[in-house]
Amino acid sequence: MARFTLPRDLYHGKGSLETLKTLTGHRAIVCVGGGSMKRFGFLDRAVKYLEEAGMEVKVFDGIESDPSVDTVMRGAAVMQEFQPDWIVAMGGGSPIDAAKAMWIKYEYPETTFQDMCKVFGLPKLRTKAHFCAIPSTSGTATEVTAFSIITDYKLGIKFPIADFEITPDIAIVDPDLAETMPKKLVAQTGMDAMTHAIEAYVSTANSDFTDPLAIHAIEMIQANLVKSYNGDMEARDKMHVAQCLAGQAFSNALLGIVHSMAHKTGAVFEDQGAHIVHGSANAMYLPKVIEFNAKDETAKKRYGVIADYMHLGGANDDEKVELLITYLRKMCDDLNIPHCIQHYGTDSLPTEQGFVPEEVFKERLHDIAVNAIADACTGSNPRQPSVEEMEKLLLCCYYDTRVDF
């Protein structure tokens, strides 16, 4: 038996933020990030709409990119004091992910972070509050997913929390918010969405319910991402829809080792001066993982189907896989995303010498590989790597070399 779960209600289209007026409750806490929602007036509008709905409103702001366990615990403590019956999270994936984890701790104060990370092992939520998610970026789709990514900085590891209990009750997908994204963020979040859709389509948990969502998301991203990056706001609006479709697909079909590797390399080199931004990591690793997974015949055929829907040509599945890889690499070039860790700069842009030294990468390689295999996303990858194969794959991602194993 399989399961397909999405938010109870999904409101979309320009101006749909106003849906907040229709919520019923006594108290709402609004969780936001570093300031863009304030600068562009969306936070004030959200608070006003909730107050019009008759609620007392508290704002918990300053949630960082790649939110930490500490931030989750602080936010949950604020919720315990305020006792909201609505948690409204708005902004990029980080504040929404953080708020999901805070929600768990708020409803079950004795829960530890380790408890949260037990895959599909959470108790029933909604005993105290319901959850509304409002994305301002077009990539993570956390507004419709059963996932949250939280970073344990003591370990330098991003941990996925996975459970249908944290699927939001309401998603508000208002493209007005996405039009404020800076160019670099458009690229990174867009490639995150493309990775979600491709991994969902080849996942071992794919189904007839998830395949149409994944394929249509891929088609929309192909048609709109580069245009959005270059300032086309109609394409930007369509990308906001496309990423949400990709999220609906992967929340139910799950992901693969592109995400496992991205989770385990994102923060592990923080002591070298930067993070590998999640969307950029996905963009760099995706072509390598496709080449690795395509050694599996079922996966190869499904990559071929993706290439067909993208009208890439190819006389057989081998040619189609090669054309898909070539297309994705060209998309990275068009979006100014590096092809490998060796050329990944502290600003996330391509550079001759990246911020992760070769010797540091090799020293940490084995532990990264072990942690990546243990990641929640690995189990649904179409080809299960050994630790040795994961090490070799990560080296290909460092040097930008072909995958021949």
C-alpha positions as a Python dict, from the first residue, in 0.01 Angstrom:
ca = {
    (1, 'M'): (0, 0, 0),
    (2, 'A'): (121, 350, -85),
    (3, 'R'): (3, 690, 32),
    (4, 'F'): (-51, 1024, -143),
    (5, 'T'): (-81, 1325, 90),
    (6, 'L'): (-99, 1698, 14),
    (7, 'P'): (-218, 2006, 207),
    (8, 'R'): (-592, 2017, 270),
    (9, 'D'): (-614, 2345, 76),
    (10, 'L'): (-379, 2506, -174),
    (11, 'Y'): (-452, 2867, -271),
    (12, 'H'): (-265, 3003, -570),
    (13, 'G'): (-249, 3303, -800),
    (14, 'K'): (-161, 3667, -755),
    (15, 'G'): (-304, 3818, -439),
    (16, 'S'): (-376, 3483, -277),
    (17, 'L'): (-193, 3598, 39),
    (18, 'E'): (-524, 3758, 129),
    (19, 'T'): (-652, 3406, 208),
    (20, 'L'): (-511, 3463, 558),
    (21, 'K'): (-822, 3671, 629),
    (22, 'T'): (-1030, 3354, 619),
    (23, 'L'): (-846, 3159, 890),
    (24, 'T'): (-1031, 3106, 1216),
    (25, 'G'): (-856, 3096, 1551),
    (26, 'H'): (-742, 3299, 1851),
    (27, 'R'): (-366, 3338, 1817),
    (28, 'A'): (-126, 3308, 1523),
    (29, 'I'): (253, 3310, 1524),
    (30, 'V'): (422, 3419, 1201),
    (31, 'C'): (767, 3269, 1140),
    (32, 'V'): (991, 3455, 895),
    (33, 'G'): (1354, 3478, 794),
    (34, 'G'): (1610, 3747, 744),
    (35, 'G'): (1412, 4047, 628),
    (36, 'S'): (1294, 4030, 264),
    (37, 'M'): (934, 3970, 371),
    (38, 'K'): (960, 4283, 586),
    (39, 'R'): (1134, 4494, 321),
    (40, 'F'): (876, 4421, 54),
    (41, 'G'): (578, 4465, 287),
    (42, 'F'): (451, 4108, 281),
    (43, 'L'): (500, 4050, 653),
    (44, 'D'): (294, 4359, 742),
    (45, 'R'): (22, 4246, 503),
    (46, 'A'): (16, 3897, 652),
    (47, 'V'): (-10, 4032, 1006),
    (48, 'K'): (-287, 4271, 901),
    (49, 'Y'): (-486, 3994, 733),
    (50, 'L'): (-455, 3768, 1038),
    (51, 'E'): (-566, 4052, 1266),
    (52, 'E'): (-863, 4112, 1035),
    (53, 'A'): (-945, 3745, 1092),
    (54, 'G'): (-974, 3829, 1462),
    (55, 'M'): (-646, 3679, 1583),
    (56, 'E'): (-377, 3802, 1816),
    (57, 'V'): (-49, 3786, 1621),
    (58, 'K'): (313, 3735, 1727),
    (59, 'V'): (611, 3745, 1491),
    (60, 'F'): (913, 3517, 1531),
    (61, 'D'): (1174, 3652, 1289),
    (62, 'G'): (1542, 3616, 1209),
    (63, 'I'): (1534, 3249, 1108),
    (64, 'E'): (1862, 3192, 929),
    (65, 'S'): (1935, 3016, 603),
    (66, 'D'): (2001, 2648, 677),
    (67, 'P'): (1817, 2677, 1012),
    (68, 'S'): (1981, 2527, 1317),
    (69, 'V'): (1860, 2297, 1590),
    (70, 'D'): (1910, 2587, 1833),
    (71, 'T'): (1676, 2812, 1631),
    (72, 'V'): (1414, 2537, 1630),
    (73, 'M'): (1431, 2503, 2006),
    (74, 'R'): (1412, 2882, 2059),
    (75, 'G'): (1109, 2910, 1835),
    (76, 'A'): (934, 2621, 2004),
    (77, 'A'): (989, 2787, 2343),
    (78, 'V'): (824, 3106, 2212),
    (79, 'M'): (531, 2899, 2087),
    (80, 'Q'): (498, 2728, 2426),
    (81, 'E'): (462, 3069, 2588),
    (82, 'F'): (230, 3222, 2325),
    (83, 'Q'): (16, 2912, 2263),
    (84, 'P'): (-83, 2977, 1900),
    (85, 'D'): (-352, 2776, 1727),
    (86, 'W'): (-210, 2877, 1386),
    (87, 'I'): (154, 2862, 1283),
    (88, 'V'): (205, 3072, 969),
    (89, 'A'): (547, 3032, 808),
    (90, 'M'): (645, 3258, 521),
    (91, 'G'): (958, 3315, 316),
    (92, 'G'): (1207, 3073, 167),
    (93, 'G'): (1239, 2708, 253),
    (94, 'S'): (1440, 2782, 567),
    (95, 'P'): (1176, 2958, 781),
    (96, 'I'): (908, 2713, 670),
    (97, 'D'): (1130, 2412, 747),
    (98, 'A'): (1226, 2559, 1083),
    (99, 'A'): (864, 2629, 1172),
    (100, 'K'): (768, 2269, 1089),
    (101, 'A'): (1026, 2142, 1339),
    (102, 'M'): (916, 2402, 1597),
    (103, 'W'): (560, 2274, 1550),
    (104, 'I'): (664, 1923, 1652),
    (105, 'K'): (843, 2048, 1964),
    (106, 'Y'): (553, 2280, 2052),
    (107, 'E'): (299, 1999, 2040),
    (108, 'Y'): (528, 1745, 2211),
    (109, 'P'): (769, 1936, 2439),
    (110, 'E'): (955, 1622, 2547),
    (111, 'T'): (1051, 1542, 2186),
    (112, 'T'): (1424, 1563, 2113),
    (113, 'F'): (1574, 1654, 1776),
    (114, 'Q'): (1687, 1291, 1746),
    (115, 'D'): (1323, 1184, 1791),
    (116, 'M'): (1217, 1417, 1511),
    (117, 'C'): (1464, 1256, 1271),
    (118, 'K'): (1309, 908, 1293),
    (119, 'V'): (1175, 869, 940),
    (120, 'F'): (793, 866, 936),
    (121, 'G'): (794, 816, 1312),
    (122, 'L'): (624, 1130, 1444),
    (123, 'P'): (316, 1129, 1668),
    (124, 'K'): (-8, 1292, 1553),
    (125, 'L'): (17, 1669, 1525),
    (126, 'R'): (-265, 1929, 1525),
    (127, 'T'): (-341, 1877, 1892),
    (128, 'K'): (-255, 2245, 1952),
    (129, 'A'): (-211, 2418, 1615),
    (130, 'H'): (-260, 2402, 1242),
    (131, 'F'): (5, 2507, 990),
    (132, 'C'): (-5, 2747, 696),
    (133, 'A'): (298, 2780, 465),
    (134, 'I'): (359, 3070, 224),
    (135, 'P'): (670, 3034, 3),
    (136, 'S'): (860, 3333, -135),
    (137, 'T'): (1111, 3125, -332),
    (138, 'S'): (1053, 2881, -615),
    (139, 'G'): (1241, 2567, -524),
    (140, 'T'): (1202, 2382, -198),
    (141, 'A'): (822, 2341, -222),
    (142, 'T'): (823, 2278, 151),
    (143, 'E'): (476, 2435, 155),
    (144, 'V'): (335, 2108, 19),
    (145, 'T'): (581, 1848, 145),
    (146, 'A'): (626, 1605, 430),
    (147, 'F'): (987, 1717, 476),
    (148, 'S'): (1195, 1966, 671),
    (149, 'I'): (1573, 2013, 660),
    (150, 'I'): (1746, 2123, 981),
    (151, 'T'): (2121, 2164, 1032),
    (152, 'D'): (2310, 2034, 1334),
    (153, 'Y'): (2609, 2267, 1326),
    (154, 'K'): (2793, 2073, 1594),
    (155, 'L'): (2806, 1779, 1352),
    (156, 'G'): (2812, 1988, 1034),
    (157, 'I'): (2526, 1778, 894),
    (158, 'K'): (2184, 1863, 752),
    (159, 'F'): (1917, 1622, 873),
    (160, 'P'): (1588, 1564, 691),
    (161, 'I'): (1276, 1529, 902),
    (162, 'A'): (1031, 1316, 705),
    (163, 'D'): (672, 1250, 806),
    (164, 'F'): (331, 1320, 652),
    (165, 'E'): (231, 1478, 984),
    (166, 'I'): (433, 1790, 894),
    (167, 'T'): (263, 1836, 559),
    (168, 'P'): (104, 2182, 600),
    (169, 'D'): (-272, 2218, 632),
    (170, 'I'): (-279, 2518, 398),
    (171, 'A'): (-36, 2630, 128),
    (172, 'I'): (-60, 2979, -21),
    (173, 'V'): (135, 2994, -347),
    (174, 'D'): (127, 3365, -434),
    (175, 'P'): (367, 3454, -719),
    (176, 'D'): (385, 3815, -600),
    (177, 'L'): (625, 3700, -329),
    (178, 'A'): (853, 3517, -574),
    (179, 'E'): (897, 3824, -792),
    (180, 'T'): (1122, 3972, -522),
    (181, 'M'): (1388, 3698, -551),
    (182, 'P'): (1744, 3806, -642),
    (183, 'K'): (1885, 3652, -959),
    (184, 'K'): (2121, 3408, -788),
    (185, 'L'): (1837, 3271, -577),
    (186, 'V'): (1622, 3222, -887),
    (187, 'A'): (1895, 2998, -1030),
    (188, 'Q'): (1959, 2798, -714),
    (189, 'T'): (1596, 2738, -621),
    (190, 'G'): (1504, 2660, -980),
    (191, 'M'): (1763, 2385, -1006),
    (192, 'D'): (1644, 2251, -671),
    (193, 'A'): (1297, 2222, -824),
    (194, 'M'): (1431, 2050, -1137),
    (195, 'T'): (1616, 1801, -918),
    (196, 'H'): (1300, 1734, -715),
    (197, 'A'): (1103, 1654, -1028),
    (198, 'I'): (1367, 1432, -1190),
    (199, 'E'): (1445, 1241, -871),
    (200, 'A'): (1075, 1191, -799),
    (201, 'Y'): (1018, 1050, -1147),
    (202, 'V'): (1296, 788, -1120),
    (203, 'S'): (1246, 713, -750),
    (204, 'T'): (1155, 357, -659),
    (205, 'A'): (845, 503, -487),
    (206, 'N'): (711, 672, -802),
    (207, 'S'): (347, 606, -893),
    (208, 'D'): (76, 697, -1139),
    (209, 'F'): (-22, 973, -897),
    (210, 'T'): (323, 1134, -883),
    (211, 'D'): (447, 1084, -1241),
    (212, 'P'): (220, 1346, -1407),
    (213, 'L'): (317, 1606, -1147),
    (214, 'A'): (689, 1538, -1195),
    (215, 'I'): (675, 1541, -1575),
    (216, 'H'): (468, 1858, -1602),
    (217, 'A'): (700, 2030, -1352),
    (218, 'I'): (1001, 1934, -1567),
    (219, 'E'): (832, 2072, -1878),
    (220, 'M'): (745, 2399, -1703),
    (221, 'I'): (1095, 2439, -1556),
    (222, 'Q'): (1254, 2372, -1894),
    (223, 'A'): (1033, 2640, -2051),
    (224, 'N'): (1062, 2903, -1778),
    (225, 'L'): (1367, 2881, -1550),
    (226, 'V'): (1628, 3051, -1768),
    (227, 'K'): (1371, 3313, -1874),
    (228, 'S'): (1288, 3378, -1508),
    (229, 'Y'): (1661, 3410, -1430),
    (230, 'N'): (1688, 3670, -1706),
    (231, 'G'): (1408, 3881, -1560),
    (232, 'D'): (1089, 3759, -1731),
    (233, 'M'): (827, 3799, -1458),
    (234, 'E'): (563, 3593, -1636),
    (235, 'A'): (814, 3306, -1640),
    (236, 'R'): (893, 3380, -1273),
    (237, 'D'): (525, 3335, -1188),
    (238, 'K'): (512, 3005, -1379),
    (239, 'M'): (822, 2879, -1197),
    (240, 'H'): (642, 2936, -868),
    (241, 'V'): (376, 2694, -985),
    (242, 'A'): (627, 2448, -1135),
    (243, 'Q'): (826, 2413, -814),
    (244, 'C'): (505, 2345, -622),
    (245, 'L'): (412, 2066, -865),
    (246, 'A'): (760, 1917, -823),
    (247, 'G'): (714, 1933, -447),
    (248, 'Q'): (382, 1751, -463),
    (249, 'A'): (557, 1480, -667),
    (250, 'F'): (859, 1427, -444),
    (251, 'S'): (671, 1455, -116),
    (252, 'N'): (490, 1140, -219),
    (253, 'A'): (743, 966, -448),
    (254, 'L'): (1045, 1062, -234),
    (255, 'L'): (1389, 1156, -367),
    (256, 'G'): (1732, 1003, -425),
    (257, 'I'): (2102, 1037, -365),
    (258, 'V'): (2141, 1380, -525),
    (259, 'H'): (1967, 1507, -215),
    (260, 'S'): (2150, 1268, 16),
    (261, 'M'): (2481, 1407, -106),
    (262, 'A'): (2360, 1768, -95),
    (263, 'H'): (2240, 1727, 264),
    (264, 'K'): (2573, 1584, 376),
    (265, 'T'): (2804, 1826, 192),
    (266, 'G'): (2607, 2147, 248),
    (267, 'A'): (2741, 2249, 591),
    (268, 'V'): (3033, 2012, 644),
    (269, 'F'): (3288, 2260, 506),
    (270, 'E'): (3162, 2559, 705),
    (271, 'D'): (3501, 2589, 873),
    (272, 'Q'): (3650, 2659, 529),
    (273, 'G'): (3446, 2978, 500),
    (274, 'A'): (3116, 2899, 330),
    (275, 'H'): (2832, 2655, 272),
    (276, 'I'): (2755, 2470, -50),
    (277, 'V'): (2410, 2614, -117),
    (278, 'H'): (2152, 2336, -147),
    (279, 'G'): (2021, 2424, -493),
    (280, 'S'): (2371, 2463, -634),
    (281, 'A'): (2475, 2131, -482),
    (282, 'N'): (2179, 1961, -649),
    (283, 'A'): (2262, 2124, -982),
    (284, 'M'): (2625, 2007, -965),
    (285, 'Y'): (2549, 1653, -850),
    (286, 'L'): (2242, 1578, -1065),
    (287, 'P'): (2423, 1499, -1394),
    (288, 'K'): (2666, 1269, -1210),
    (289, 'V'): (2386, 1083, -1031),
    (290, 'I'): (2193, 1042, -1356),
    (291, 'E'): (2502, 883, -1511),
    (292, 'F'): (2538, 655, -1205),
    (293, 'N'): (2170, 559, -1186),
    (294, 'A'): (2142, 497, -1561),
    (295, 'K'): (2342, 176, -1513),
    (296, 'D'): (2008, 48, -1380),
    (297, 'E'): (1786, -40, -1677),
    (298, 'T'): (1459, 76, -1521),
    (299, 'A'): (1609, 412, -1426),
    (300, 'K'): (1763, 449, -1772),
    (301, 'K'): (1423, 401, -1936),
    (302, 'R'): (1265, 660, -1709),
    (303, 'Y'): (1540, 913, -1782),
    (304, 'G'): (1467, 841, -2148),
    (305, 'V'): (1101, 928, -2093),
    (306, 'I'): (1206, 1258, -1933),
    (307, 'A'): (1426, 1333, -2235),
    (308, 'D'): (1132, 1259, -2466),
    (309, 'Y'): (903, 1499, -2283),
    (310, 'M'): (1178, 1760, -2304),
    (311, 'H'): (1208, 1693, -2682),
    (312, 'L'): (1582, 1637, -2659),
    (313, 'G'): (1601, 1370, -2930),
    (314, 'G'): (1806, 1050, -2918),
    (315, 'A'): (1761, 721, -3099),
    (316, 'N'): (1779, 503, -2785),
    (317, 'D'): (1785, 537, -2408),
    (318, 'D'): (2164, 564, -2390),
    (319, 'E'): (2160, 861, -2627),
    (320, 'K'): (1865, 1016, -2443),
    (321, 'V'): (2046, 994, -2108),
    (322, 'E'): (2352, 1159, -2259),
    (323, 'L'): (2140, 1438, -2410),
    (324, 'L'): (1963, 1492, -2076),
    (325, 'I'): (2298, 1525, -1896),
    (326, 'T'): (2423, 1768, -2163),
    (327, 'Y'): (2106, 1975, -2135),
    (328, 'L'): (2129, 2002, -1757),
    (329, 'R'): (2495, 2103, -1773),
    (330, 'K'): (2408, 2374, -2027),
    (331, 'M'): (2131, 2493, -1795),
    (332, 'C'): (2392, 2531, -1519),
    (333, 'D'): (2604, 2740, -1755),
    (334, 'D'): (2305, 2959, -1841),
    (335, 'L'): (2238, 3008, -1468),
    (336, 'N'): (2602, 3071, -1374),
    (337, 'I'): (2619, 2764, -1147),
    (338, 'P'): (2951, 2575, -1119),
    (339, 'H'): (2982, 2216, -1241),
    (340, 'C'): (3178, 2082, -944),
    (341, 'I'): (3290, 2149, -588),
    (342, 'Q'): (3647, 2221, -697),
    (343, 'H'): (3521, 2529, -884),
    (344, 'Y'): (3256, 2637, -631),
    (345, 'G'): (3337, 2979, -483),
    (346, 'T'): (3244, 3123, -146),
    (347, 'D'): (2981, 3332, -330),
    (348, 'S'): (2841, 3013, -491),
    (349, 'L'): (2959, 3128, -834),
    (350, 'P'): (3209, 2948, -1062),
    (351, 'T'): (3573, 3016, -985),
    (352, 'E'): (3908, 2865, -1079),
    (353, 'Q'): (3981, 2753, -723),
    (354, 'G'): (3683, 2682, -499),
    (355, 'F'): (3666, 2730, -124),
    (356, 'V'): (3694, 2356, -41),
    (357, 'P'): (4062, 2249, -63),
    (358, 'E'): (4129, 1913, -224),
    (359, 'E'): (4304, 1772, 83),
    (360, 'V'): (4017, 1876, 315),
    (361, 'F'): (3764, 1715, 84),
    (362, 'K'): (3958, 1389, 74),
    (363, 'E'): (4004, 1385, 452),
    (364, 'R'): (3628, 1408, 505),
    (365, 'L'): (3523, 1197, 206),
    (366, 'H'): (3466, 868, 387),
    (367, 'D'): (3251, 1021, 661),
    (368, 'I'): (3048, 1219, 407),
    (369, 'A'): (2987, 900, 207),
    (370, 'V'): (2876, 705, 515),
    (371, 'N'): (2642, 985, 621),
    (372, 'A'): (2501, 1023, 268),
    (373, 'I'): (2414, 653, 253),
    (374, 'A'): (2239, 685, 590),
    (375, 'D'): (2034, 983, 467),
    (376, 'A'): (1657, 937, 446),
    (377, 'C'): (1661, 1005, 70),
    (378, 'T'): (1894, 718, -20),
    (379, 'G'): (1644, 436, 27),
    (380, 'S'): (1429, 540, -271),
    (381, 'N'): (1720, 592, -512),
    (382, 'P'): (1693, 349, -807),
    (383, 'R'): (2049, 221, -761),
    (384, 'Q'): (2180, 158, -410),
    (385, 'P'): (2548, 259, -380),
    (386, 'S'): (2803, 99, -154),
    (387, 'V'): (3022, 325, 61),
    (388, 'E'): (3303, 279, -191),
    (389, 'E'): (3075, 376, -481),
    (390, 'M'): (2946, 678, -290),
    (391, 'E'): (3305, 789, -229),
    (392, 'K'): (3383, 754, -601),
    (393, 'L'): (3067, 942, -693),
    (394, 'L'): (3153, 1226, -456),
    (395, 'L'): (3500, 1247, -610),
    (396, 'C'): (3337, 1283, -952),
    (397, 'C'): (3133, 1569, -806),
    (398, 'Y'): (3449, 1731, -671),
    (399, 'Y'): (3655, 1708, -990),
    (400, 'D'): (3374, 1709, -1253),
    (401, 'T'): (3475, 1373, -1398),
    (402, 'R'): (3259, 1116, -1573),
    (403, 'V'): (3092, 832, -1382),
    (404, 'D'): (3209, 501, -1531),
    (405, 'F'): (3110, 258, -1253),
}
